[in-house]
Coordinates of C-alpha atoms and ligand atoms in Angstrom, one line a residue:
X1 CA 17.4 -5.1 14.9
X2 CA 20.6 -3.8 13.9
X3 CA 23.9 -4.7 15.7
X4 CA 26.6 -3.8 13.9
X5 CA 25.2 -1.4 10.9
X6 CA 26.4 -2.8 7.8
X7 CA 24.7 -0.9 4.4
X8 CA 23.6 -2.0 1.3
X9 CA 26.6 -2.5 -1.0
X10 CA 26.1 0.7 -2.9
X11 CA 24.3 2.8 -0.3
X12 CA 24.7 6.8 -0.3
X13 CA 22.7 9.3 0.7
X14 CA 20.8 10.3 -2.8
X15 CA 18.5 13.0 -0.9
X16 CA 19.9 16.4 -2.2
X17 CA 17.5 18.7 0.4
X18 CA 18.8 21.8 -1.5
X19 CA 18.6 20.4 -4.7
X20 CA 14.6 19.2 -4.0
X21 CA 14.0 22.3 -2.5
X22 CA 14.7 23.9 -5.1
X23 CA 12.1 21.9 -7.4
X24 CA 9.5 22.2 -4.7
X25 CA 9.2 25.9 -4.9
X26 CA 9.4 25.8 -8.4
X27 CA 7.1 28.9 -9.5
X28 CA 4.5 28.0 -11.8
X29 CA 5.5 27.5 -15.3
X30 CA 3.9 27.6 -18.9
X31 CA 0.6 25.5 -19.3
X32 CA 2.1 24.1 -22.5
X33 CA 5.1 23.0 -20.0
X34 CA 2.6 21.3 -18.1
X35 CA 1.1 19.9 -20.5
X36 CA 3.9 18.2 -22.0
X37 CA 4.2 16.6 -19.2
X38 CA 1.0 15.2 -18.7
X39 CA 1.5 14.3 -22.3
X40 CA 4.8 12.0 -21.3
X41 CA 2.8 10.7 -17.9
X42 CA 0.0 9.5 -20.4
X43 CA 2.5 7.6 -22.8
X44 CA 3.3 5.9 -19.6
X45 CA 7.3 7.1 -19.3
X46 CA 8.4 7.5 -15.3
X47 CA 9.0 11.3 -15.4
X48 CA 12.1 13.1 -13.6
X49 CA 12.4 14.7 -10.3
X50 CA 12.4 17.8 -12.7
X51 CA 9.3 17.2 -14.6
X52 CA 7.2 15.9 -11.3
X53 CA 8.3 19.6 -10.1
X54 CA 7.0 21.2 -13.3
X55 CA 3.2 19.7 -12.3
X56 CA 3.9 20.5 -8.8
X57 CA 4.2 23.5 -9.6
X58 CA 0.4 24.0 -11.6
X59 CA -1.6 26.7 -9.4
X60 CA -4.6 27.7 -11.2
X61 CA -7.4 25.3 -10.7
X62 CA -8.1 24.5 -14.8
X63 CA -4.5 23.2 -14.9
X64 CA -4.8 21.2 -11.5
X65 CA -8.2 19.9 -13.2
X66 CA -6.4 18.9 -16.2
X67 CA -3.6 17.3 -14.3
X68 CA -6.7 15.4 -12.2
X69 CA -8.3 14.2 -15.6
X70 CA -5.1 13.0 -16.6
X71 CA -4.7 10.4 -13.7
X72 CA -7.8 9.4 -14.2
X73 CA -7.4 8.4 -18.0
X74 CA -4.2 7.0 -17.1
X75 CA -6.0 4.8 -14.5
X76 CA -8.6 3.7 -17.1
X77 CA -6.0 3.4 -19.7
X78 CA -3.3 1.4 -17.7
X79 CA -4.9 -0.4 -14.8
X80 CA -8.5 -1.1 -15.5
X81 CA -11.2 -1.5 -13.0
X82 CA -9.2 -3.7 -10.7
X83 CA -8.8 -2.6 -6.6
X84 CA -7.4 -5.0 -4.8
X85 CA -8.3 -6.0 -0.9
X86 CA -6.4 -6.3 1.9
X87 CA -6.0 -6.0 5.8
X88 CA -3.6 -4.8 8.3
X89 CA -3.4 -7.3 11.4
X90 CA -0.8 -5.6 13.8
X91 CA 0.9 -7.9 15.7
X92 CA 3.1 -6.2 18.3
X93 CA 3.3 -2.6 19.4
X94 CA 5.9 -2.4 22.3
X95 CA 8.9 0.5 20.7
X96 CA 12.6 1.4 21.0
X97 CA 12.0 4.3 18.8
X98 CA 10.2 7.6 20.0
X99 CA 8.4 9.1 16.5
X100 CA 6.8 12.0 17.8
X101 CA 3.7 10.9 15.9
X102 CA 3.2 7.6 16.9
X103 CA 0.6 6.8 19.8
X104 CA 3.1 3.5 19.7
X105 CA 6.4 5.8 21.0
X106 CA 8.4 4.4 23.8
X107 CA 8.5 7.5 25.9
X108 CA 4.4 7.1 26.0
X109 CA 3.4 5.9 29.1
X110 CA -0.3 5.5 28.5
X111 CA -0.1 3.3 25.5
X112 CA -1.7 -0.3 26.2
X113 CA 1.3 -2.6 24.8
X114 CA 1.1 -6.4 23.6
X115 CA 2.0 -8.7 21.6
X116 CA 0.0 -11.4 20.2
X117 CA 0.5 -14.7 21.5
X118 CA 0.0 -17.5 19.1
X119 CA -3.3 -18.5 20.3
X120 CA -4.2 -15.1 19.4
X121 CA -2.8 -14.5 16.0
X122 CA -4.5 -17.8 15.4
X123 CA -7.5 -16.2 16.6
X124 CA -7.5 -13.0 14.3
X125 CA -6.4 -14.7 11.3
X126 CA -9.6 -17.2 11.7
X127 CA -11.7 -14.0 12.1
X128 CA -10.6 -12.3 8.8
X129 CA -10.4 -15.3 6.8
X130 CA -14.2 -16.2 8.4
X131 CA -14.6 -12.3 6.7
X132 CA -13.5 -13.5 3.4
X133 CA -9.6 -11.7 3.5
X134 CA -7.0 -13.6 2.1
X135 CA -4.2 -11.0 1.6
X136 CA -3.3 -9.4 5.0
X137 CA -0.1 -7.0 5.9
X138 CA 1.7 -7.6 9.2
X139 CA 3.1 -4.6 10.8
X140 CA 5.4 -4.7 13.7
X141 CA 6.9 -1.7 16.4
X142 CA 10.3 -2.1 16.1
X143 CA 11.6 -4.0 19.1
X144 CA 14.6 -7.2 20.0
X145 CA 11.5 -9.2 20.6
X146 CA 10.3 -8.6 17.0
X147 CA 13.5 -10.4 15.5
X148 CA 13.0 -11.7 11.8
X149 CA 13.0 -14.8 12.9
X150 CA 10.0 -14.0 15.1
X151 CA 8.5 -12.3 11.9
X152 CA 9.3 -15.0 10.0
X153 CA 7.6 -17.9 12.4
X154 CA 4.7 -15.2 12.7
X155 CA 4.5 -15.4 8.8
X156 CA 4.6 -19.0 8.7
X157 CA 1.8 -19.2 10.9
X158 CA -0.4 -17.2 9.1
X159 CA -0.1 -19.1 6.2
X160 CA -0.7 -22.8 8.4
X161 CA -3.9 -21.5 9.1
X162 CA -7.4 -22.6 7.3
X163 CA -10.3 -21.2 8.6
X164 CA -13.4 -23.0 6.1
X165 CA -12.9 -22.3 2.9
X166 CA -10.7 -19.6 3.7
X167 CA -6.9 -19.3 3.6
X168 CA -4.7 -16.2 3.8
X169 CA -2.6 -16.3 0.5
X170 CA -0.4 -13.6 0.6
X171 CA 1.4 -11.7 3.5
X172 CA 2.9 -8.6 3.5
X173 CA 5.0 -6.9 5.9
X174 CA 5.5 -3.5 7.3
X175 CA 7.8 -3.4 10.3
X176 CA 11.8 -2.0 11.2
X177 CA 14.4 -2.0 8.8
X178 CA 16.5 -5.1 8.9
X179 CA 19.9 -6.1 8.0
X180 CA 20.1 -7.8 4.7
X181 CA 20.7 -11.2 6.5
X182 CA 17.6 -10.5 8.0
X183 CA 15.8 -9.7 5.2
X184 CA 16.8 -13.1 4.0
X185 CA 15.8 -14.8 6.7
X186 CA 12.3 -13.2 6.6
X187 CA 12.3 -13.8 2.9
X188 CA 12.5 -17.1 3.6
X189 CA 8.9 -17.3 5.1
X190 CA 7.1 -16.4 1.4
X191 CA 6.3 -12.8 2.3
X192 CA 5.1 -10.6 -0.6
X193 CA 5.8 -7.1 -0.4
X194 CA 8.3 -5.5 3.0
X195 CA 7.0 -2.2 3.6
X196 CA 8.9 0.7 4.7
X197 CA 8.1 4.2 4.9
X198 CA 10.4 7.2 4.7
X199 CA 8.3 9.0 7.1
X200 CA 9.6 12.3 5.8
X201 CA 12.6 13.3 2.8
X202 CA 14.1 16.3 4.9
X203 CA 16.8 15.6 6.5
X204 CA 16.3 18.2 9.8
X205 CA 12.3 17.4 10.0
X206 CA 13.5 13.5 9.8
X207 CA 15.8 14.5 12.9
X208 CA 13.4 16.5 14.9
X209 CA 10.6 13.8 15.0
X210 CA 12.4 10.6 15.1
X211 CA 14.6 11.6 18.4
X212 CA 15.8 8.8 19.5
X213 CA 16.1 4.3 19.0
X214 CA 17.4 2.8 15.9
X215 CA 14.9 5.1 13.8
X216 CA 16.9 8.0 14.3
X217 CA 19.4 7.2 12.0
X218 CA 18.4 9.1 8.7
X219 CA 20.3 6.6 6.6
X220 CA 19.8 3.2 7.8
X221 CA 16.3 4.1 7.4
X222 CA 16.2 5.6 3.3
X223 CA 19.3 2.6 2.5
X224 CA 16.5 0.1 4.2
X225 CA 14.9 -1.2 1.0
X226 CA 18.2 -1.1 -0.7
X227 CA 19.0 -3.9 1.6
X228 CA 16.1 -5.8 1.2
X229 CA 16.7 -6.3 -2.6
X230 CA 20.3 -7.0 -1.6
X231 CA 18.6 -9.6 1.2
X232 CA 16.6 -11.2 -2.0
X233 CA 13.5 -9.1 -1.4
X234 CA 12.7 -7.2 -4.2
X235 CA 9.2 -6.8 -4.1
X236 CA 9.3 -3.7 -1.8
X237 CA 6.9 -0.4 -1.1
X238 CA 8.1 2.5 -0.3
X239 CA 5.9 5.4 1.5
X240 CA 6.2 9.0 2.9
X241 CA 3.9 10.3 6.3
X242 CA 2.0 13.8 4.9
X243 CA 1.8 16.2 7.2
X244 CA 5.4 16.1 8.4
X245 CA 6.9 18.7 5.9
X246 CA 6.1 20.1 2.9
X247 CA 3.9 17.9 0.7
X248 CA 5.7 18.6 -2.8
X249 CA 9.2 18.0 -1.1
X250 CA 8.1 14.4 0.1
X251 CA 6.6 13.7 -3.7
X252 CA 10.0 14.9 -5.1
X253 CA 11.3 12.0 -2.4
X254 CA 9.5 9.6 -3.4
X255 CA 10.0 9.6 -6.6
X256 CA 13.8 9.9 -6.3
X257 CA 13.7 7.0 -4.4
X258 CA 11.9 5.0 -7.1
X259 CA 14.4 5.7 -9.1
X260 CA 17.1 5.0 -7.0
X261 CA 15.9 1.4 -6.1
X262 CA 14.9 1.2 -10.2
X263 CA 18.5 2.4 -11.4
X264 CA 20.0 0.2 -8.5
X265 CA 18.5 -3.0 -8.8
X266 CA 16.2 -2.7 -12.3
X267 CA 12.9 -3.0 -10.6
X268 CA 11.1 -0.1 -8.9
X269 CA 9.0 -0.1 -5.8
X270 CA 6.0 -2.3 -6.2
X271 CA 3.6 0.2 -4.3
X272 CA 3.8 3.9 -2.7
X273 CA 1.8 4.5 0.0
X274 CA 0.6 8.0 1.2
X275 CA -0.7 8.4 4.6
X276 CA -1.8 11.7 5.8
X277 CA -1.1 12.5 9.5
X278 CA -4.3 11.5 12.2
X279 CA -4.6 12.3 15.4
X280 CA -3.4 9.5 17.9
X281 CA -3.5 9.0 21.6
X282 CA -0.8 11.2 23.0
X283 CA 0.1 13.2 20.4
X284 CA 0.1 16.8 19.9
X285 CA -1.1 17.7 16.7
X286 CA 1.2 19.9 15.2
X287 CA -0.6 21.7 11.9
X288 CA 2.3 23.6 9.7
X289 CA 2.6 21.3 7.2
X290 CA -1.2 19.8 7.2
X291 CA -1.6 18.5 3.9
X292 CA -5.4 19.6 2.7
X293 CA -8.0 17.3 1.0
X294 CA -7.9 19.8 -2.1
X295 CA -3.4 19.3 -2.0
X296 CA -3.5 15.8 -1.2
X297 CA -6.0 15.0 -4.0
X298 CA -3.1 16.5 -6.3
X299 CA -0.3 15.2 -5.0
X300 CA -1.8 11.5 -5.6
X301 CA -2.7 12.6 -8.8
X302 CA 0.9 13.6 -9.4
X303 CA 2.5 11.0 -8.3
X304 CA 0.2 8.8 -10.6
X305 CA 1.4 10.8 -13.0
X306 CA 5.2 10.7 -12.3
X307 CA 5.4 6.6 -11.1
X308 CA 3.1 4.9 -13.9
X309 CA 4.2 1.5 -13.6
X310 CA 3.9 1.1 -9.0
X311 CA 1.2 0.5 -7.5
X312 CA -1.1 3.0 -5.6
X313 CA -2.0 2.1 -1.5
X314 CA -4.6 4.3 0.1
X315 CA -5.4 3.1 3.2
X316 CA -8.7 3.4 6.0
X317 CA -7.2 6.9 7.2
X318 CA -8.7 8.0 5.1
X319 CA -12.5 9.0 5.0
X320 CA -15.0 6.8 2.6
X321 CA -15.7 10.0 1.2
X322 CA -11.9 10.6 0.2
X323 CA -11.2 7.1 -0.9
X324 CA -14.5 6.9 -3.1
X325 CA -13.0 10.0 -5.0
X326 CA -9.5 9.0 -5.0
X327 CA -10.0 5.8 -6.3
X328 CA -10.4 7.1 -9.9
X329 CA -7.2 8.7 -10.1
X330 CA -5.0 5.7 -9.6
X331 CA -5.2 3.9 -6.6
X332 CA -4.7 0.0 -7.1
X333 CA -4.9 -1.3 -3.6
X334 CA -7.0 -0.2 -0.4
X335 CA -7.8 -2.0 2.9
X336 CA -11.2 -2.9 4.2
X337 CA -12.7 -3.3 7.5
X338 CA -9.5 -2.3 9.2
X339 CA -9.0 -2.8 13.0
X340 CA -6.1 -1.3 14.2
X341 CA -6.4 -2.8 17.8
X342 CA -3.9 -5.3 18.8
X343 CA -6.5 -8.6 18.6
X344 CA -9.3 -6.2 17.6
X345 CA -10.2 -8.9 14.8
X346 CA -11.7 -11.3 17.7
X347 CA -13.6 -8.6 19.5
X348 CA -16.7 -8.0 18.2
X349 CA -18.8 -4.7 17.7
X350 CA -16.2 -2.3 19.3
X351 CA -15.0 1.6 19.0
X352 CA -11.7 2.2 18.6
X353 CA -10.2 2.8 21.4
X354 CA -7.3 4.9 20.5
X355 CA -5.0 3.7 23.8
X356 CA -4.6 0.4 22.1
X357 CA -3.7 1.7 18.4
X358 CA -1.4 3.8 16.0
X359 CA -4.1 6.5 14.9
X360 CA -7.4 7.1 14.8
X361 CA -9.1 5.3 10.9
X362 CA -11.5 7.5 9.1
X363 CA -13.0 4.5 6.9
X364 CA -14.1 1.8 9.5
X365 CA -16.4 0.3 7.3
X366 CA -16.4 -3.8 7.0
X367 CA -15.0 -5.4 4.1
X368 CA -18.5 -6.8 2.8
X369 CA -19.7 -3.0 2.7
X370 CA -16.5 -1.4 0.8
X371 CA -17.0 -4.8 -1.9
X372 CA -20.6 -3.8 -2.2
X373 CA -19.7 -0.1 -3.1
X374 CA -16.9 -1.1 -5.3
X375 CA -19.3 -3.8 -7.1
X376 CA -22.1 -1.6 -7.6
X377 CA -19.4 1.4 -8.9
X378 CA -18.2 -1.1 -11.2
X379 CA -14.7 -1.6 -9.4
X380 CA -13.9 -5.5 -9.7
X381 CA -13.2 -6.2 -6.0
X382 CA -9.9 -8.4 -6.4
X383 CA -7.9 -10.8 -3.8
X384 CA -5.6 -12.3 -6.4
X385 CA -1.9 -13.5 -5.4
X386 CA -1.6 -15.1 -8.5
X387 CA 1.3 -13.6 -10.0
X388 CA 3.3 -14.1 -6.5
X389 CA 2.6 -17.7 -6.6
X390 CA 3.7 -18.2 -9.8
X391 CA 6.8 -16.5 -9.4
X392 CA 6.1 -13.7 -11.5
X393 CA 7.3 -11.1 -9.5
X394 CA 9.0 -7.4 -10.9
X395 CA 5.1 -6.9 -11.8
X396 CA 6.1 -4.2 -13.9
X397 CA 7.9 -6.7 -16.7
X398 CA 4.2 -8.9 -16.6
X399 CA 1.3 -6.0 -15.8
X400 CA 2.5 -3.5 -17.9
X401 CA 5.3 -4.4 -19.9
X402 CA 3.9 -7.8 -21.5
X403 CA 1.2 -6.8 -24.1
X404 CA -2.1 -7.7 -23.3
X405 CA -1.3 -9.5 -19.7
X406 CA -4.0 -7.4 -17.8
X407 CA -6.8 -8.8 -20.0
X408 CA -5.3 -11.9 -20.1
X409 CA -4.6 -13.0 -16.8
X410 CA -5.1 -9.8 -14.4
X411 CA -8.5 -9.6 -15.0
X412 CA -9.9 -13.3 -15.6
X413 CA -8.3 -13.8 -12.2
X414 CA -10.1 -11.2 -10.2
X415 CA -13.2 -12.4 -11.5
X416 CA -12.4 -15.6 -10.4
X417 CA -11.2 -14.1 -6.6
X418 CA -14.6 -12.1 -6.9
X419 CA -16.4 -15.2 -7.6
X420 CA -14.7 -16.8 -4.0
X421 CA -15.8 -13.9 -2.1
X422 CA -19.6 -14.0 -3.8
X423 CA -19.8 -17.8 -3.0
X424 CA -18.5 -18.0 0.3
X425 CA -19.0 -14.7 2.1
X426 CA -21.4 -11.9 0.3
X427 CA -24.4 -11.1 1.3
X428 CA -27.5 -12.0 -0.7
X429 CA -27.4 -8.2 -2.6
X430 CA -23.6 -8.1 -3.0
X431 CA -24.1 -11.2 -4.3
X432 CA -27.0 -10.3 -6.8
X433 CA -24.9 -7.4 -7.5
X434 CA -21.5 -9.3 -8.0
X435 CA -22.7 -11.7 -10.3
X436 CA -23.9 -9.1 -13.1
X437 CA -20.6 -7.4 -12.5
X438 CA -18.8 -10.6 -13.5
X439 CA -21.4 -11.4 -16.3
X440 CA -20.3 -7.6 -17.9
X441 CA -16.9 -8.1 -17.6
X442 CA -16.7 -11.3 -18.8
X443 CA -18.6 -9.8 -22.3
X444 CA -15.7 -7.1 -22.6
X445 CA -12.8 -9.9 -22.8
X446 CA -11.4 -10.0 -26.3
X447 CA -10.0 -13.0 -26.2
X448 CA -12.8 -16.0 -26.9
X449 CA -10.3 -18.8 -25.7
X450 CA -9.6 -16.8 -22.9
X451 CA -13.8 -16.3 -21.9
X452 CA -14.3 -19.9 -22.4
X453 CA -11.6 -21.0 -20.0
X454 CA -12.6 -18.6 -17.2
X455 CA -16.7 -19.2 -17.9
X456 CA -15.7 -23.1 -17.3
X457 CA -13.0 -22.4 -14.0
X458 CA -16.1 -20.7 -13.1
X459 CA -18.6 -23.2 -13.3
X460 CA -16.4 -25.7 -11.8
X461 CA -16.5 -23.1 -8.5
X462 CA -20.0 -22.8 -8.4
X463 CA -20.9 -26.6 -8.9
X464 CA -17.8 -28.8 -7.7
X465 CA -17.3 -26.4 -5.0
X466 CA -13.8 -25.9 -6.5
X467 CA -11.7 -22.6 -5.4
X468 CA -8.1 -21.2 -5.2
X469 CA -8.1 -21.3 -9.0
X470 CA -6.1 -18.9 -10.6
X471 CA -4.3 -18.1 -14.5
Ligands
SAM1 N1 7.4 0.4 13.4 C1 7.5 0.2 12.0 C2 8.0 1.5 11.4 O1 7.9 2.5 12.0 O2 8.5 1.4 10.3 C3 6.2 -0.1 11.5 C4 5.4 0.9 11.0 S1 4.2 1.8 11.8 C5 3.4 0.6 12.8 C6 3.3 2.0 10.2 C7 3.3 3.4 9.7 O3 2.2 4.1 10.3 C8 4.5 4.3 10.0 O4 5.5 4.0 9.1 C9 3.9 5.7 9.9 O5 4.1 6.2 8.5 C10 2.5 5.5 10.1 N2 2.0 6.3 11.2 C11 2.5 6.4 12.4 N3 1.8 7.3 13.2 C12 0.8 7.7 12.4 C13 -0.3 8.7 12.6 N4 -0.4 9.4 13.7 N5 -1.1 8.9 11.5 C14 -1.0 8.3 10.4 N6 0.0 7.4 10.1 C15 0.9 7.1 11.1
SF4_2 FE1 7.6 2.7 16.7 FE2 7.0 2.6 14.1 FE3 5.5 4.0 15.9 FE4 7.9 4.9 15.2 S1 6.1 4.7 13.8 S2 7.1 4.7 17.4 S3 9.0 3.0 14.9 S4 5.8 1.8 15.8

């Protein structure tokens, strides 16, 4: 909670609104323009503010479909078959700020508010860990009782508790800004990525929906991940809520503040997230800037496009429908039987009841199910935290930068996660299924050496009960 603000060392205000405006009504411009670009997206270079306009600006549906094709080869070509799991466990919900959004707002009378007591964080991390999660992100309303040291104990819990086999191996946050003392201190706990969204670019929208509380300060907010790095966390996501304003000026955010943090501190964001607007208890849905299925399908393509080297989150807002189609266009992470409830991970068989959460989920299907689909779509369902543990974070110097690391050690390694999950929790045809999914990918690595090693880790999991081993 800030006290008195103090900013990042170098922090300005880099949103231009007039200048991105300007970009987002770009009129459309010459296929071959266009298709330049695409050209520069597919050699893997981050584009420019300017050149994300220039596909922005592609009307006719041949060039959108072209533009679609090309985040899908990029996908293919850059990131493999690899989605990785996780779930959101929401730990508090009581509010100082009033997001006009947000079923979680303080002026909101009606909202059921808790926070988990440690009996019952206990309880929910036993519950998804029984499921077979091991990488989980926190999120927090922004509040003096959630202080990063209580983040930080609430971290340290998670990771103290072993549920079977089971063992949550990575944890994630997405809560308030901090100072950059606190994000030390929070640091300090081994989370992986701190989360913070935008919300939305433009300054007046910003204004008009965040009215009052800590979140109504435009610039503590965009300078918030700027601190982090300066607060030793620099594996950060950044994210923008579609539906606030206009779709194609958030992208144009977004990507300036990629690379903003990238010309700052020399590593980009490690993920973008992109949640559409749902309906929420208490809120009014407001429908001028409703971002369709047909936009929002190209503005994750796009930014696919424009941010090669981050990684993609879509999360269970979204329909099963939406997610199945978006995953071939880029998306590296999703989350999987998602309860948004505060405890709703020890309550068994229940709606959601929409009093008690942020938003209303589209995909409420369990994890087992989304692994089975992903298996039998030949997606390799993947929990791995390996490259945190090791220390081998600023993913984009291993994944992509190092030649030959996603063969090497990103792929052995969710086989080997996959192999957990098929052992411990799958059901007898995701298991079935699962296995000849690990049996083709095993035939397509190059690297003999490499297949020996990971047919003999995997051996020694299914017959010495071995696990947690990673490259
Ligand atoms: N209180 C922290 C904050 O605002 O940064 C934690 C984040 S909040 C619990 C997680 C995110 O959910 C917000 O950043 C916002 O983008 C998103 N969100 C809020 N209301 C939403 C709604 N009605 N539909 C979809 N996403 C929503
Ligand atoms: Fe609070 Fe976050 Fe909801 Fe805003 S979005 S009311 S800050 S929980």
């Amino acid at each position: 909670m800030p006290g008195e603000r103090v900013y990042s060392s170098k922090c300005t205000d880099f949103i231009n609104d007039e200048a991105i405006e300007k970009l987002a009504s770009m009129p459309p411009q010459p296929a071959s323009r266009v298709r330049e670009i695409i050209a520069k997206s597919l050699n893997k270079e981050a584009l420019k503010p300017e050149e994300t306009a220039i596909l922005l600006s592609a009307e006719s549906p041949e060039l959108v479909e072209e533009i679609f094709e090309a985040a899908r080869e990029l996908k293919r070509k850059v990131y493999g078959n690899r989605i990785v799991l996780f779930a959101p466990l929401y730990v508090g919900n009581f509010c100082v700020n009033d997001c006009s959004y947000c079923a979680f707002r303080r002026s909101l009378r009606t909202t059921v508010r808790k926070t988990l007591s440690d009996n019952e964080l206990e309880s929910e991390v036993r519950n998804l860990e029984t499921l077979g999660h091991k990488r989980l992100i926190l999120v927090f309303g922004e509040h003096p009782d959630y202080s990063p040291e209580f983040i930080a104990s609430t971290v340290k819990q998670v990771y103290s508790i072993k549920e079977g086999k089971g063992s949550i191996r990575r944890v994630n946050i997405n809560a308030a800004p901090q100072t950059i003392e606190g994000y030390k201190t929070i640091k300090g706990s081994g989370i992986g990525t701190y989360q913070i969204f935008q919300e939305t670019y433009h300054h007046e929208t910003y204004k008009k929906v965040h009215p009052a509380g800590h979140k109504s300060e435009y610039l503590w907010r965009l300078d918030g991940l700027s601190r982090a790095y300066e607060g030793g966390c620099d594996d950060v996501g950044i994210g923008a809520l579609f539906g606030l304003y206009n779709w194609k000026f958030e992208v144009l955010g977004l990507v300036t503040h990629a690379i903003h943090l990238q010309n700052l501190y020399g590593v980009g964001p490690h993920t973008i997230s992109f949640p559409r607007l749902q309906p929420a208890h208490g809120v009014e849905q407001d429908r001028t800037h409703f971002v369709s299925d047909y936009d929002f399908k190209r503005l994750v393509a796009i930014l696919r496009l424009s941010v090669p080297y981050t990684g993609m989150i879509l999360t269970a807002r979204e329909s099963a429908e939406i997610r199945r189609e978006l995953m071939s266009f880029g998306v590296s992470q999703i989350d999987a039987g998602t309860k948004l409830e505060i405890g709703g991970y020890s309550e068994k068989n229940k709606d959601q009841e929409l009093k008690r959460e942020q938003f209303k989920i589209g995909d409420s299907r369990s994890l087992e199910e989304i692994l089975n689909e992903l298996v039998k779509n030949d997606y390799i369902p993947s929990f791995c935290t390996s490259c945190y543990r090791l220390g081998r974070t600023g993913q984009q110097f291993m994944e992509f930068a190092i030649p030959g690391f996603i063969e090497r050690f990103c792929t052995p390694n969710a086989l080997l996660t996959l192999e957990e999950y098929l052992l411990d929790y799958a059901g007898a045809d995701t298991l079935k299924e699962g296995e000849a999914l690990i049996e083709r990918e095993m035939a397509k690595i190059p690297d003999e050496n490499m297949r020996a090693k990971l047919k003999e880790r995997l051996e020694k999991m299914k017959k010495e009960s071995a696990r947690d081993l990673y490259f």
